[in-house]
PDB file of C-alpha atoms in Angstrom:
ATOM      1  CA  GLY A   1     200.939  50.926  79.946  1.00 85.00           C
ATOM      2  CA  ASN A   2     202.301  49.861  76.681  1.00 89.00           C
ATOM      3  CA  SER A   3     201.028  51.782  73.433  1.00 93.00           C
ATOM      4  CA  VAL A   4     202.310  52.974  69.979  1.00 96.00           C
ATOM      5  CA  THR A   5     201.465  55.848  68.164  1.00 96.00           C
ATOM      6  CA  GLN A   6     202.318  56.157  64.533  1.00 94.00           C
ATOM      7  CA  MET A   7     201.757  58.819  61.926  1.00 85.00           C
ATOM      8  CA  GLU A   8     198.245  58.936  60.148  1.00 83.00           C
ATOM      9  CA  GLY A   9     197.595  57.875  56.752  1.00 84.00           C
ATOM     10  CA  PRO A  10     197.095  57.680  53.836  1.00 94.00           C
ATOM     11  CA  VAL A  11     200.527  58.636  52.554  1.00 96.00           C
ATOM     12  CA  THR A  12     201.040  59.217  48.979  1.00 97.00           C
ATOM     13  CA  LEU A  13     204.540  59.851  46.987  1.00 97.00           C
ATOM     14  CA  SER A  14     205.859  59.687  44.198  1.00 97.00           C
ATOM     15  CA  GLU A  15     208.546  57.285  43.208  1.00 97.00           C
ATOM     16  CA  GLU A  16     211.829  58.049  44.554  1.00 97.00           C
ATOM     17  CA  ALA A  17     210.549  60.275  47.330  1.00 97.00           C
ATOM     18  CA  PHE A  18     211.973  59.878  50.575  1.00 97.00           C
ATOM     19  CA  LEU A  19     209.595  58.202  53.092  1.00 97.00           C
ATOM     20  CA  THR A  20     209.245  58.832  56.822  1.00 97.00           C
ATOM     21  CA  ILE A  21     206.827  57.244  58.887  1.00 97.00           C
ATOM     22  CA  ASN A  22     206.726  58.544  62.600  1.00 97.00           C
ATOM     23  CA  CYS A  23     206.449  56.166  65.260  1.00 97.00           C
ATOM     24  CA  THR A  24     206.567  56.539  69.068  1.00 97.00           C
ATOM     25  CA  TYR A  25     205.741  54.350  72.119  1.00 96.00           C
ATOM     26  CA  THR A  26     205.036  54.035  75.603  1.00 95.00           C
ATOM     27  CA  ALA A  27     206.348  51.063  77.188  1.00 91.00           C
ATOM     28  CA  THR A  28     207.381  49.749  80.864  1.00 82.00           C
ATOM     29  CA  GLY A  29     210.799  48.654  80.728  1.00 81.00           C
ATOM     30  CA  TYR A  30     212.907  47.810  77.812  1.00 84.00           C
ATOM     31  CA  PRO A  31     210.652  46.645  74.982  1.00 91.00           C
ATOM     32  CA  SER A  32     211.810  45.571  71.538  1.00 92.00           C
ATOM     33  CA  LEU A  33     210.329  47.239  68.364  1.00 94.00           C
ATOM     34  CA  PHE A  34     209.248  46.325  65.409  1.00 94.00           C
ATOM     35  CA  TRP A  35     207.814  47.401  61.929  1.00 96.00           C
ATOM     36  CA  TYR A  36     205.472  45.065  60.205  1.00 95.00           C
ATOM     37  CA  VAL A  37     204.300  45.403  56.628  1.00 96.00           C
ATOM     38  CA  GLN A  38     201.229  44.401  55.099  1.00 93.00           C
ATOM     39  CA  TYR A  39     200.978  44.136  50.963  1.00 93.00           C
ATOM     40  CA  PRO A  40     197.589  43.865  49.366  1.00 88.00           C
ATOM     41  CA  GLY A  41     196.014  40.552  49.983  1.00 82.00           C
ATOM     42  CA  GLU A  42     198.682  39.477  52.258  1.00 86.00           C
ATOM     43  CA  GLY A  43     199.291  38.673  56.111  1.00 86.00           C
ATOM     44  CA  LEU A  44     201.748  41.033  58.480  1.00 90.00           C
ATOM     45  CA  GLN A  45     205.334  40.752  57.525  1.00 92.00           C
ATOM     46  CA  LEU A  46     208.358  41.258  59.754  1.00 92.00           C
ATOM     47  CA  LEU A  47     210.108  44.389  57.984  1.00 96.00           C
ATOM     48  CA  LEU A  48     212.849  45.199  60.291  1.00 96.00           C
ATOM     49  CA  LYS A  49     213.309  45.317  64.101  1.00 94.00           C
ATOM     50  CA  ALA A  50     215.250  46.671  67.102  1.00 95.00           C
ATOM     51  CA  THR A  51     215.953  45.145  70.381  1.00 91.00           C
ATOM     52  CA  LYS A  52     217.864  47.691  72.063  1.00 92.00           C
ATOM     53  CA  ALA A  53     218.455  51.295  72.535  1.00 93.00           C
ATOM     54  CA  ASP A  54     220.410  52.943  69.614  1.00 95.00           C
ATOM     55  CA  ASP A  55     219.984  49.891  67.596  1.00 96.00           C
ATOM     56  CA  LYS A  56     219.411  50.357  64.052  1.00 97.00           C
ATOM     57  CA  GLY A  57     217.202  47.821  62.116  1.00 97.00           C
ATOM     58  CA  SER A  58     217.248  47.580  58.493  1.00 97.00           C
ATOM     59  CA  ASN A  59     215.879  45.608  55.581  1.00 97.00           C
ATOM     60  CA  LYS A  60     215.024  46.141  51.846  1.00 95.00           C
ATOM     61  CA  GLY A  61     216.197  49.702  52.113  1.00 97.00           C
ATOM     62  CA  PHE A  62     214.024  50.642  55.023  1.00 98.00           C
ATOM     63  CA  GLU A  63     215.897  51.737  58.441  1.00 98.00           C
ATOM     64  CA  ALA A  64     214.657  52.535  61.798  1.00 98.00           C
ATOM     65  CA  THR A  65     216.497  53.571  64.865  1.00 98.00           C
ATOM     66  CA  TYR A  66     215.483  52.800  68.216  1.00 97.00           C
ATOM     67  CA  ARG A  67     215.555  55.957  70.144  1.00 96.00           C
ATOM     68  CA  LYS A  68     215.032  55.659  73.716  1.00 93.00           C
ATOM     69  CA  GLU A  69     215.574  59.221  74.734  1.00 94.00           C
ATOM     70  CA  THR A  70     212.936  60.349  72.282  1.00 95.00           C
ATOM     71  CA  THR A  71     210.893  57.045  72.577  1.00 96.00           C
ATOM     72  CA  SER A  72     210.867  56.862  68.984  1.00 97.00           C
ATOM     73  CA  PHE A  73     211.264  54.163  66.213  1.00 98.00           C
ATOM     74  CA  HIS A  74     210.708  56.350  62.902  1.00 98.00           C
ATOM     75  CA  LEU A  75     210.525  54.395  59.586  1.00 98.00           C
ATOM     76  CA  GLU A  76     213.034  55.712  56.527  1.00 98.00           C
ATOM     77  CA  LYS A  77     213.385  54.990  53.370  1.00 98.00           C
ATOM     78  CA  GLY A  78     215.624  56.963  50.909  1.00 97.00           C
ATOM     79  CA  SER A  79     213.893  56.072  47.472  1.00 96.00           C
ATOM     80  CA  VAL A  80     210.473  54.504  47.305  1.00 98.00           C
ATOM     81  CA  GLN A  81     209.120  52.093  44.896  1.00 97.00           C
ATOM     82  CA  VAL A  82     205.567  51.345  43.712  1.00 97.00           C
ATOM     83  CA  SER A  83     206.370  47.866  44.914  1.00 96.00           C
ATOM     84  CA  ASP A  84     206.837  49.368  48.448  1.00 97.00           C
ATOM     85  CA  SER A  85     202.687  50.459  48.275  1.00 97.00           C
ATOM     86  CA  ALA A  86     201.442  48.915  51.619  1.00 97.00           C
ATOM     87  CA  VAL A  87     200.185  49.325  55.082  1.00 95.00           C
ATOM     88  CA  TYR A  88     203.168  49.644  57.645  1.00 97.00           C
ATOM     89  CA  PHE A  89     202.412  48.675  61.423  1.00 96.00           C
ATOM     90  CA  CYS A  90     204.890  49.998  64.337  1.00 97.00           C
ATOM     91  CA  ALA A  91     204.914  47.595  66.933  1.00 95.00           C
ATOM     92  CA  LEU A  92     206.440  46.690  70.188  1.00 93.00           C
ATOM     93  CA  ASN A  93     207.055  43.689  72.386  1.00 89.00           C
ATOM     94  CA  ARG A  94     207.998  43.719  76.017  1.00 82.00           C
ATOM     95  CA  ASN A  95     209.612  40.468  76.117  1.00 71.00           C
ATOM     96  CA  THR A  96     208.358  39.363  79.217  1.00 64.00           C
ATOM     97  CA  GLY A  97     205.431  37.771  77.469  1.00 63.00           C
ATOM     98  CA  ASN A  98     204.730  37.586  73.779  1.00 71.00           C
ATOM     99  CA  GLN A  99     202.188  40.114  73.009  1.00 86.00           C
ATOM    100  CA  PHE A 100     202.421  42.831  70.614  1.00 91.00           C
ATOM    101  CA  TYR A 101     201.343  46.261  70.771  1.00 93.00           C
ATOM    102  CA  PHE A 102     200.799  47.604  67.406  1.00 95.00           C
ATOM    103  CA  GLY A 103     199.894  51.247  66.134  1.00 95.00           C
ATOM    104  CA  THR A 104     196.941  52.034  63.877  1.00 94.00           C
ATOM    105  CA  GLY A 105     199.210  51.576  60.699  1.00 95.00           C
ATOM    106  CA  THR A 106     199.731  53.762  58.019  1.00 96.00           C
ATOM    107  CA  SER A 107     198.765  53.352  54.320  1.00 95.00           C
ATOM    108  CA  LEU A 108     201.635  54.098  52.111  1.00 97.00           C
ATOM    109  CA  THR A 109     200.793  54.303  48.203  1.00 97.00           C
ATOM    110  CA  VAL A 110     203.790  54.952  45.689  1.00 97.00           C
ATOM    111  CA  ILE A 111     202.928  56.353  42.332  1.00 97.00           C
ATOM    112  CA  PRO A 112     204.992  56.280  39.163  1.00 95.00           C
TER     113      PRO A 112
ATOM    114  CA  GLU B   1     207.423  25.121  54.974  1.00 64.00           C
ATOM    115  CA  ALA B   2     203.729  25.989  55.140  1.00 76.00           C
ATOM    116  CA  GLY B   3     203.076  29.508  56.508  1.00 90.00           C
ATOM    117  CA  VAL B   4     199.909  30.188  58.933  1.00 94.00           C
ATOM    118  CA  THR B   5     196.564  29.442  57.118  1.00 95.00           C
ATOM    119  CA  GLN B   6     193.293  31.328  57.954  1.00 96.00           C
ATOM    120  CA  PHE B   7     190.162  30.529  56.455  1.00 95.00           C
ATOM    121  CA  PRO B   8     187.747  31.904  55.510  1.00 97.00           C
ATOM    122  CA  SER B   9     189.684  34.933  53.710  1.00 95.00           C
ATOM    123  CA  HIS B  10     186.147  37.182  54.100  1.00 96.00           C
ATOM    124  CA  SER B  11     183.147  36.289  55.986  1.00 97.00           C
ATOM    125  CA  VAL B  12     179.717  38.339  55.295  1.00 97.00           C
ATOM    126  CA  ILE B  13     177.161  37.595  58.291  1.00 97.00           C
ATOM    127  CA  GLU B  14     174.298  39.446  59.432  1.00 97.00           C
ATOM    128  CA  LYS B  15     173.683  40.603  63.192  1.00 97.00           C
ATOM    129  CA  GLY B  16     173.006  38.132  65.397  1.00 97.00           C
ATOM    130  CA  GLN B  17     174.714  35.087  63.433  1.00 97.00           C
ATOM    131  CA  THR B  18     177.442  32.757  64.318  1.00 97.00           C
ATOM    132  CA  VAL B  19     180.690  32.891  62.789  1.00 98.00           C
ATOM    133  CA  THR B  20     183.777  30.591  63.095  1.00 98.00           C
ATOM    134  CA  LEU B  21     187.342  31.643  61.727  1.00 98.00           C
ATOM    135  CA  ARG B  22     189.920  29.074  61.859  1.00 98.00           C
ATOM    136  CA  CYS B  23     193.718  29.529  62.096  1.00 97.00           C
ATOM    137  CA  ASP B  24     196.275  26.405  61.296  1.00 96.00           C
ATOM    138  CA  PRO B  25     199.509  27.687  62.747  1.00 95.00           C
ATOM    139  CA  ILE B  26     202.931  26.492  61.819  1.00 93.00           C
ATOM    140  CA  SER B  27     203.406  23.114  62.417  1.00 91.00           C
ATOM    141  CA  GLY B  28     205.443  22.680  65.727  1.00 89.00           C
ATOM    142  CA  HIS B  29     204.681  26.221  66.827  1.00 91.00           C
ATOM    143  CA  ASP B  30     203.345  25.665  70.391  1.00 90.00           C
ATOM    144  CA  ASN B  31     202.396  29.379  70.530  1.00 91.00           C
ATOM    145  CA  LEU B  32     199.277  30.775  68.976  1.00 94.00           C
ATOM    146  CA  TYR B  33     197.802  34.166  69.117  1.00 95.00           C
ATOM    147  CA  TRP B  34     194.692  35.950  68.106  1.00 97.00           C
ATOM    148  CA  TYR B  35     194.639  39.658  66.804  1.00 97.00           C
ATOM    149  CA  ARG B  36     191.848  41.813  65.527  1.00 97.00           C
ATOM    150  CA  ARG B  37     191.890  45.001  63.623  1.00 94.00           C
ATOM    151  CA  VAL B  38     188.467  47.066  63.965  1.00 93.00           C
ATOM    152  CA  MET B  39     188.550  49.437  60.615  1.00 84.00           C
ATOM    153  CA  GLY B  40     191.166  52.469  60.942  1.00 81.00           C
ATOM    154  CA  LYS B  41     192.402  51.582  64.412  1.00 89.00           C
ATOM    155  CA  GLU B  42     195.419  49.329  65.917  1.00 91.00           C
ATOM    156  CA  ILE B  43     195.825  45.741  65.700  1.00 94.00           C
ATOM    157  CA  LYS B  44     194.726  44.818  69.012  1.00 95.00           C
ATOM    158  CA  PHE B  45     195.945  41.588  71.025  1.00 95.00           C
ATOM    159  CA  LEU B  46     193.017  38.825  71.897  1.00 96.00           C
ATOM    160  CA  LEU B  47     194.455  35.735  73.260  1.00 95.00           C
ATOM    161  CA  HIS B  48     197.736  33.460  73.474  1.00 93.00           C
ATOM    162  CA  PHE B  49     197.696  29.622  73.773  1.00 93.00           C
ATOM    163  CA  VAL B  50     200.286  27.950  74.677  1.00 91.00           C
ATOM    164  CA  LYS B  51     199.531  24.313  73.165  1.00 92.00           C
ATOM    165  CA  GLU B  52     195.940  23.783  73.877  1.00 94.00           C
ATOM    166  CA  SER B  53     196.022  26.048  76.970  1.00 94.00           C
ATOM    167  CA  LYS B  54     194.728  29.656  77.077  1.00 94.00           C
ATOM    168  CA  GLN B  55     198.017  31.481  78.451  1.00 91.00           C
ATOM    169  CA  ASP B  56     196.804  34.861  78.179  1.00 91.00           C
ATOM    170  CA  GLU B  57     193.185  35.859  77.098  1.00 93.00           C
ATOM    171  CA  SER B  58     193.196  39.434  78.536  1.00 92.00           C
ATOM    172  CA  GLY B  59     192.027  41.022  75.524  1.00 94.00           C
ATOM    173  CA  MET B  60     188.901  38.824  74.413  1.00 96.00           C
ATOM    174  CA  PRO B  61     186.300  41.890  74.159  1.00 93.00           C
ATOM    175  CA  ASN B  62     183.327  39.821  75.609  1.00 94.00           C
ATOM    176  CA  ASN B  63     181.724  36.227  76.178  1.00 94.00           C
ATOM    177  CA  ARG B  64     180.208  36.425  72.734  1.00 96.00           C
ATOM    178  CA  PHE B  65     184.016  35.248  71.760  1.00 97.00           C
ATOM    179  CA  LEU B  66     185.230  31.874  72.381  1.00 97.00           C
ATOM    180  CA  ALA B  67     188.351  30.416  71.088  1.00 97.00           C
ATOM    181  CA  GLU B  68     189.553  27.068  71.087  1.00 97.00           C
ATOM    182  CA  ARG B  69     192.456  25.053  70.366  1.00 96.00           C
ATOM    183  CA  THR B  70     191.620  21.306  70.535  1.00 86.00           C
ATOM    184  CA  GLY B  71     195.030  19.225  70.461  1.00 87.00           C
ATOM    185  CA  GLY B  72     197.393  21.932  70.238  1.00 84.00           C
ATOM    186  CA  THR B  73     197.054  22.186  66.637  1.00 92.00           C
ATOM    187  CA  TYR B  74     194.588  24.465  64.973  1.00 96.00           C
ATOM    188  CA  SER B  75     192.481  26.792  66.655  1.00 98.00           C
ATOM    189  CA  THR B  76     188.901  28.263  66.179  1.00 98.00           C
ATOM    190  CA  LEU B  77     187.410  31.669  66.988  1.00 98.00           C
ATOM    191  CA  LYS B  78     183.741  31.581  67.522  1.00 98.00           C
ATOM    192  CA  VAL B  79     181.549  34.817  67.517  1.00 97.00           C
ATOM    193  CA  GLN B  80     178.024  34.117  68.785  1.00 97.00           C
ATOM    194  CA  PRO B  81     176.130  36.218  68.332  1.00 97.00           C
ATOM    195  CA  ALA B  82     178.066  38.611  66.045  1.00 97.00           C
ATOM    196  CA  GLU B  83     177.230  42.351  66.584  1.00 97.00           C
ATOM    197  CA  LEU B  84     178.039  45.331  64.096  1.00 96.00           C
ATOM    198  CA  GLU B  85     181.204  46.104  66.073  1.00 95.00           C
ATOM    199  CA  ASP B  86     182.797  42.703  65.489  1.00 96.00           C
ATOM    200  CA  SER B  87     183.724  43.859  61.747  1.00 97.00           C
ATOM    201  CA  GLY B  88     187.234  43.830  61.380  1.00 96.00           C
ATOM    202  CA  VAL B  89     190.479  41.681  60.148  1.00 95.00           C
ATOM    203  CA  TYR B  90     191.118  38.937  62.336  1.00 97.00           C
ATOM    204  CA  PHE B  91     194.547  37.892  62.522  1.00 96.00           C
ATOM    205  CA  CYS B  92     196.366  34.661  63.686  1.00 96.00           C
ATOM    206  CA  ALA B  93     199.868  34.224  64.446  1.00 93.00           C
ATOM    207  CA  SER B  94     202.240  31.320  65.888  1.00 92.00           C
ATOM    208  CA  SER B  95     205.264  31.136  67.273  1.00 89.00           C
ATOM    209  CA  GLN B  96     208.101  28.946  68.943  1.00 83.00           C
ATOM    210  CA  ALA B  97     208.958  30.893  71.829  1.00 73.00           C
ATOM    211  CA  ARG B  98     210.477  33.877  71.139  1.00 59.00           C
ATOM    212  CA  ALA B  99     208.512  37.420  69.565  1.00 58.00           C
ATOM    213  CA  GLU B 100     210.969  37.594  66.526  1.00 61.00           C
ATOM    214  CA  GLY B 101     209.769  34.329  65.200  1.00 69.00           C
ATOM    215  CA  TYR B 102     206.102  35.604  65.179  1.00 83.00           C
ATOM    216  CA  THR B 103     204.425  34.584  61.994  1.00 89.00           C
ATOM    217  CA  PHE B 104     200.872  36.079  60.878  1.00 91.00           C
ATOM    218  CA  GLY B 105     198.600  34.849  58.593  1.00 93.00           C
ATOM    219  CA  SER B 106     196.734  36.414  56.300  1.00 92.00           C
ATOM    220  CA  GLY B 107     193.692  37.494  58.607  1.00 94.00           C
ATOM    221  CA  THR B 108     189.827  36.940  57.933  1.00 96.00           C
ATOM    222  CA  ARG B 109     188.172  39.957  57.029  1.00 95.00           C
ATOM    223  CA  LEU B 110     184.488  39.886  58.878  1.00 97.00           C
ATOM    224  CA  THR B 111     181.640  42.021  57.880  1.00 97.00           C
ATOM    225  CA  VAL B 112     178.617  42.270  60.037  1.00 97.00           C
ATOM    226  CA  VAL B 113     175.728  43.672  58.370  1.00 97.00           C
TER     227      VAL B 113
END
């Protein structure tokens, strides 16, 4: 089946610290991979995506590389800011239908 | 362009009552989706409309949930009667056709007491 497993939270970091949120997936075929972010009081927003193996998605200083050999799509940022505090969801879409499969979400709090 | 609008943003109801959630998709988006996040768990797919037709309702948990999309515009999700385990955040999303065009609403937080 299709599923996403991501690092449990909550995660608390100091400003300017390095962030990694692990995400691994199980899927039939060749899915596209996504990171969504939910800021407090807002909806889910697409943060970045990758559609094939070895692609790197990037946005707002965040990066994730689609690793087919390890079935992973870990999210990284070199220097987090207080404004990055949010819940981050890893997700996949098989491209044969429009359904997303999400992970459980990782809550990130960045303290000054 | 207006985004996906959901209301109410919060709803607290007693077990056994009925609640109706509404989603207004982006104008012109034929695809409309409902998802649910139960506390601390993953966001799970409920169903998918293409215009007014149910394309996939494989994620609907049971027959206490009824989704409609009259005229292919807004959609409602009714829970009747509500149970404690129905508590969670219900998200709606819309798209034209491709996964990367998905836009989510801010969700409705449902609490059943």
